[in-house]
Tab-separated table of C-alpha atoms in Angstrom:
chain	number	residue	atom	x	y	z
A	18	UNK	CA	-116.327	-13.864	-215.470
A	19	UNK	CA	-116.007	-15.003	-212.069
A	20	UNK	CA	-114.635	-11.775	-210.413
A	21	UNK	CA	-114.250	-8.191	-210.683
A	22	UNK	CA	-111.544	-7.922	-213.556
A	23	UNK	CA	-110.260	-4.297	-214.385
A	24	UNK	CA	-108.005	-2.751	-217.191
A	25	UNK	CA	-105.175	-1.636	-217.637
A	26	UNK	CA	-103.358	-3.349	-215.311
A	27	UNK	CA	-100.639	-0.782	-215.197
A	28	UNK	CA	-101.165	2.517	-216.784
A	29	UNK	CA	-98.002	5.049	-216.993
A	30	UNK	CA	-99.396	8.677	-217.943
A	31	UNK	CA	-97.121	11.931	-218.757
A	32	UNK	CA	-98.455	14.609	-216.626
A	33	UNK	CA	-101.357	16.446	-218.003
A	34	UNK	CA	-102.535	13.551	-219.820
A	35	UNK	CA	-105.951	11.864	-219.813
A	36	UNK	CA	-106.580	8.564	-218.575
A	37	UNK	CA	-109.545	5.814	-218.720
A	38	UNK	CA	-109.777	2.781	-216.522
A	39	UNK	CA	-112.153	0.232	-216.557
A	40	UNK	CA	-113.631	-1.973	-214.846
A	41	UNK	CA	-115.737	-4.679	-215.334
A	42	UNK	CA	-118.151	-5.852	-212.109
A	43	UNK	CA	-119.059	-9.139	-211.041
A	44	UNK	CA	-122.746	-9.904	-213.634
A	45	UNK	CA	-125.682	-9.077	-211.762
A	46	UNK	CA	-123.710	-6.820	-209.282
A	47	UNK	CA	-126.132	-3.768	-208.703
A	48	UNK	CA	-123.884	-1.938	-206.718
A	49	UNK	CA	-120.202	-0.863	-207.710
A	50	UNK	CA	-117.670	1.220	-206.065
A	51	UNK	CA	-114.009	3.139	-206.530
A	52	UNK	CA	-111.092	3.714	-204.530
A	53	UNK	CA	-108.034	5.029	-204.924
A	54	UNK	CA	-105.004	3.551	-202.831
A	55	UNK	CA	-101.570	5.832	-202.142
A	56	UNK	CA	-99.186	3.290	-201.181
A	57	UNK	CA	-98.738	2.357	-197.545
A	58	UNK	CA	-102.415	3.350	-196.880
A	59	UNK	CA	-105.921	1.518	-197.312
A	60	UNK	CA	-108.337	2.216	-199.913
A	61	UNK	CA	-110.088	5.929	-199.926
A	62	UNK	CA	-113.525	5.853	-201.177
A	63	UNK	CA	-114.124	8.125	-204.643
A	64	UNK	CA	-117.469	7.059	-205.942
A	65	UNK	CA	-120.526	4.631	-205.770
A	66	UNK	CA	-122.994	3.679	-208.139
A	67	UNK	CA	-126.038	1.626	-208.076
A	68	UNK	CA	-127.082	0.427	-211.262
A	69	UNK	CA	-126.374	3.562	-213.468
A	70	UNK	CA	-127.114	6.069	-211.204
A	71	UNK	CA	-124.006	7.625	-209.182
A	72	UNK	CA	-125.264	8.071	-205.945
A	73	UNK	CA	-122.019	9.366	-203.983
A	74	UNK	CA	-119.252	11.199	-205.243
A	75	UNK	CA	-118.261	12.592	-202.391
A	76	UNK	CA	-114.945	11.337	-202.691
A	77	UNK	CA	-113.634	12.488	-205.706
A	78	UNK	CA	-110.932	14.727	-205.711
A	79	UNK	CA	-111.353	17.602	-208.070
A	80	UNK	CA	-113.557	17.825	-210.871
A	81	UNK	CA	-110.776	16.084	-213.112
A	82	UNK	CA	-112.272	12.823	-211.790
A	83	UNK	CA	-115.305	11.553	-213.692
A	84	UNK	CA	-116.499	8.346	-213.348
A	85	UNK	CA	-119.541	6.698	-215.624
A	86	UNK	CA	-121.767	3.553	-215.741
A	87	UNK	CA	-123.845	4.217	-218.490
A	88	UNK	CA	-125.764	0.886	-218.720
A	89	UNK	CA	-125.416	-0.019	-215.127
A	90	UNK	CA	-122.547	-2.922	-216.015
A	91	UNK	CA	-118.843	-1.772	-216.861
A	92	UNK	CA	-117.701	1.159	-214.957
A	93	UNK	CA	-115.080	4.188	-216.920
A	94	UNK	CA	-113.116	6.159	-214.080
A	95	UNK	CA	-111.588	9.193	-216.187
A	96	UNK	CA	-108.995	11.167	-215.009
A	97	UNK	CA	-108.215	14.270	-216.878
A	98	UNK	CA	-104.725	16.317	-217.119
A	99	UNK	CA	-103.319	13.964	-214.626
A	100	UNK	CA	-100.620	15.312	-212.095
A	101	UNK	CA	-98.267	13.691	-210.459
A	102	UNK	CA	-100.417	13.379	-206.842
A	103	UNK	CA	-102.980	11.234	-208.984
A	104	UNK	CA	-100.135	8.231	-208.961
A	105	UNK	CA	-102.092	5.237	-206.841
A	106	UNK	CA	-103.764	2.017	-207.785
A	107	UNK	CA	-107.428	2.474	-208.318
A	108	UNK	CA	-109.688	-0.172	-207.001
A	109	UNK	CA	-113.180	-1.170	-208.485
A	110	UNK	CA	-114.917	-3.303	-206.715
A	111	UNK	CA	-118.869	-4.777	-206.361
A	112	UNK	CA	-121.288	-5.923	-204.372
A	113	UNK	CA	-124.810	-7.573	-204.363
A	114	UNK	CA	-125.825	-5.068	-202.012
A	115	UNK	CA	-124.533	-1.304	-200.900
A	116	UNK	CA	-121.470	-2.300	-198.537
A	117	UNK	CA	-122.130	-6.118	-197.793
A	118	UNK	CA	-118.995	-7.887	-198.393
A	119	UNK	CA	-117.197	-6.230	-201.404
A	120	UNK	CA	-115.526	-7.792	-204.202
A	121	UNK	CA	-112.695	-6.154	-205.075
A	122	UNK	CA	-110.722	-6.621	-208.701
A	123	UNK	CA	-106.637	-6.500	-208.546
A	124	UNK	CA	-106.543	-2.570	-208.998
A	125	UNK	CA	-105.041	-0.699	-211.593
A	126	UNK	CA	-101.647	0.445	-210.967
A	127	UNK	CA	-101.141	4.291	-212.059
A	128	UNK	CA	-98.287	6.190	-212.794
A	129	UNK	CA	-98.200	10.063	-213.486
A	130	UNK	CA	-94.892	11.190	-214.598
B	28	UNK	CA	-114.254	13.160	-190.169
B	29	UNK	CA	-114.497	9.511	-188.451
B	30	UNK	CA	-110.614	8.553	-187.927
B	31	UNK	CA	-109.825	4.468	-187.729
B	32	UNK	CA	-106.535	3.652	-186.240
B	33	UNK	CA	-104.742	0.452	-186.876
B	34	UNK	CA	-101.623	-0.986	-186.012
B	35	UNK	CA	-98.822	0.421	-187.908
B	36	UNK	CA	-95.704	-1.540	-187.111
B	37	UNK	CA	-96.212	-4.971	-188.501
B	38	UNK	CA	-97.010	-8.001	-186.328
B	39	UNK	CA	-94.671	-10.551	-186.205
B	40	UNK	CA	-95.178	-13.751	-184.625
B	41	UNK	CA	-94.323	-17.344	-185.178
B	42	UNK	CA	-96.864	-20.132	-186.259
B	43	UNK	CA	-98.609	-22.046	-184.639
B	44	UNK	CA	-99.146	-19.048	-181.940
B	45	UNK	CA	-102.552	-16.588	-182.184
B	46	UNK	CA	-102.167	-13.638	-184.251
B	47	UNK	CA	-104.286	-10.550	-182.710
B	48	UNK	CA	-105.086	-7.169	-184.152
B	49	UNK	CA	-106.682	-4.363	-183.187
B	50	UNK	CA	-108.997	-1.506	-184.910
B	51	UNK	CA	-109.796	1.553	-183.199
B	52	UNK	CA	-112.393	4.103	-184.448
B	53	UNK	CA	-113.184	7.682	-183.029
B	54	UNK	CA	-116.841	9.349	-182.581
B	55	UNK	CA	-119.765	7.342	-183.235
B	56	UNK	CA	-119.909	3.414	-183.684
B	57	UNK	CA	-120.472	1.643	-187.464
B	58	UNK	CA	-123.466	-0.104	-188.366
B	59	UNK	CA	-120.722	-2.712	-188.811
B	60	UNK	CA	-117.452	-3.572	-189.277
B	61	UNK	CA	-115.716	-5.749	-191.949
B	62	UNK	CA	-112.107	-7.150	-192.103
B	63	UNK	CA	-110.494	-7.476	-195.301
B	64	UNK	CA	-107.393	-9.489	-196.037
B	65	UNK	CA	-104.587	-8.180	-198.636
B	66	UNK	CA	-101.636	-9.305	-200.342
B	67	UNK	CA	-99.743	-7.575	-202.583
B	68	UNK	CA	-100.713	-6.394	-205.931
B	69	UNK	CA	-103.984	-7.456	-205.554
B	70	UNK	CA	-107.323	-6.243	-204.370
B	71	UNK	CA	-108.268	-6.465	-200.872
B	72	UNK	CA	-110.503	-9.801	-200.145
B	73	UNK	CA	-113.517	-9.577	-197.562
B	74	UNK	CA	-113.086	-12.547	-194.524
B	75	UNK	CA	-115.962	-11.033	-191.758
B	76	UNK	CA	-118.565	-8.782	-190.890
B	77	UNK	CA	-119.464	-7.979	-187.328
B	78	UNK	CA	-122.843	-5.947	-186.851
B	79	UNK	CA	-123.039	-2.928	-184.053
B	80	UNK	CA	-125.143	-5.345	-181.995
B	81	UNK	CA	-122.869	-8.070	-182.131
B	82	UNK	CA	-119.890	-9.094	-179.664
B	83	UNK	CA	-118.167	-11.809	-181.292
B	84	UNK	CA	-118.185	-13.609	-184.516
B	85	UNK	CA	-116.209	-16.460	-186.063
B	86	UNK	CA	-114.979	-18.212	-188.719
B	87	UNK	CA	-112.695	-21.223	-188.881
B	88	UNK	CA	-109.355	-20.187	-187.803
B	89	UNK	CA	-110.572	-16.552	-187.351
B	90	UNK	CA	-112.306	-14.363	-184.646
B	91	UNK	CA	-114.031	-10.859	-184.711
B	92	UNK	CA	-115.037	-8.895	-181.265
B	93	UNK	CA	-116.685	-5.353	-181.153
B	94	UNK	CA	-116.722	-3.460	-177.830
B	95	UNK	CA	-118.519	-0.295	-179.155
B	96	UNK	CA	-118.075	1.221	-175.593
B	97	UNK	CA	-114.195	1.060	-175.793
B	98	UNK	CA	-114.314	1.825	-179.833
B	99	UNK	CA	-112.450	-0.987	-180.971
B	100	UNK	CA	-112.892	-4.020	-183.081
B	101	UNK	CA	-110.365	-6.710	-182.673
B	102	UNK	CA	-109.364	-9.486	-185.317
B	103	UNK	CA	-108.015	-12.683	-183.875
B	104	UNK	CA	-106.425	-15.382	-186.253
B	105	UNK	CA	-105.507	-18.798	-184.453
B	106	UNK	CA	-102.857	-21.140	-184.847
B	107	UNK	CA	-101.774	-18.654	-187.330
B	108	UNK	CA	-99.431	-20.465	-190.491
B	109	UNK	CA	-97.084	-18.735	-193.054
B	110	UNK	CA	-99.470	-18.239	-195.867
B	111	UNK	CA	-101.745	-16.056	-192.920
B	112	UNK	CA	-98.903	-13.486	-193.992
B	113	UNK	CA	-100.667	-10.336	-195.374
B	114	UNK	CA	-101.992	-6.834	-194.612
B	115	UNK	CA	-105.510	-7.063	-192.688
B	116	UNK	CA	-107.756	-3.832	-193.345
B	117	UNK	CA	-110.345	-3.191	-190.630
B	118	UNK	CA	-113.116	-1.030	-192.773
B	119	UNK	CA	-115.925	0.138	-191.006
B	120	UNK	CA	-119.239	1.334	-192.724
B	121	UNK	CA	-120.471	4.805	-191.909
B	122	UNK	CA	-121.632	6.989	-195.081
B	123	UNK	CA	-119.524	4.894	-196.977
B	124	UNK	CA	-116.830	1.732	-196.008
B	125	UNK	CA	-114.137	3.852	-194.325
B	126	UNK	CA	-110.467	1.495	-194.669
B	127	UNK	CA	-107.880	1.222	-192.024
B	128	UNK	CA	-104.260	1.782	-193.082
B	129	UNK	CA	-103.942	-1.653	-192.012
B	130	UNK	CA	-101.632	-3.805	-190.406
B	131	UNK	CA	-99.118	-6.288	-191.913
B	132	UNK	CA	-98.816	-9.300	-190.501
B	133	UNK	CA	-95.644	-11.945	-190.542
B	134	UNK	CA	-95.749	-15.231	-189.451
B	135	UNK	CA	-92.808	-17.166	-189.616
B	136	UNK	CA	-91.962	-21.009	-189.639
């Protein structure tokens, strides 16, 4: 495709529920990232891969968050027994190169009720 | 943790005039700096990259400056026009690209 697309776009989740979101990276994009975005702030960073291999975490929240990229392409961002707090839109987004100019998809919007 | 400070109140201002906004960022300077535009429901889109040894950098209607000594980047849009209208992220890179809150931006007709 020509950009970063992701799915769902929306996603509403009873609390304590497990969610998946996907997204799918610009081809040939070695690099791929996730953030989460609480509304009326900017993106916070969770997780960054390059190719497969996650190479910073360091910004995921608890140890509900797992994120995967098994064949270095689509990216899974799993959220498990979601709470309320975990409401945002999650951003993927890719680049050719680790932080040069990062293409972002439209974010998926989710809801923890 | 590195702190970046932008503009909170949005910026309005009329077309036609210059559109200018500021980033500030504590402790150390970035190996660069990007500026990302965003409207809403959507991701945020890259516009420019200034590097650490850079003053000034441009494109079209926009303009970056970096003054690591006072810790600020500032993003300059001229003769601004209505679809300008967005929220501007500053997002420099230290470990990882740290975003701005960013600053919303309203030009009217």
């Amino acid at each position: 495709g020509a950009g970063v697309s992701q799915s769902p776009r929306y996603k509403v989740a009873k609390r304590g529920q497990d969610v998946a979101l996907r997204c799918d990276p610009i081809s040939g994009h070695v690099s791929l990232f996730w953030y989460q975005q609480a509304l009326g702030q900017g993106p916070e960073f969770l997780t960054y891969f390059q190719n497969e291999a996650q190479l910073d975490k360091s910004g995921l929240p608890s140890d509900r968050f797992f994120a995967e990229r098994p064949e270095g392409s689509v990216s899974t961002l799993k959220i498990q027994r979601t709470q309320q707090e975990d409401s945002a839109v999650y951003l993927c987004a890719s680049s050719g190169y680790r932080g040069v100019e990062q293409f972002f998809g439209p974010g998926t919007r989710l809801t923890v009720l | 943790s590195q702190k970046i400070e932008q503009n909170s109140e949005a910026l309005n201002i009329q077309e036609g005039k210059t559109a200018t906004l500021t980033c500030n960022y504590t402790n150390y300077s970035p190996a660069y700096l990007q500026w990302y535009r965003q409207d809403p429901g959507r991701g945020p889109v890259f516009l420019l990259l200034i590097r650490e040894n850079e003053k000034e950098k441009r494109k079209e209607r926009l303009k970056v400056t970096f003054d690591t000594t006072l810790k600020q980047s500032l993003f300059h849009i001229t003769a601004s026009q209505p679809a300008d209208s967005a929220t501007y992220l500053c997002a420099p890179l230290y470990s990882t690209l740290t975003f701005g809150k960013g600053t919303m931006l309203l030009v009217s007709p």
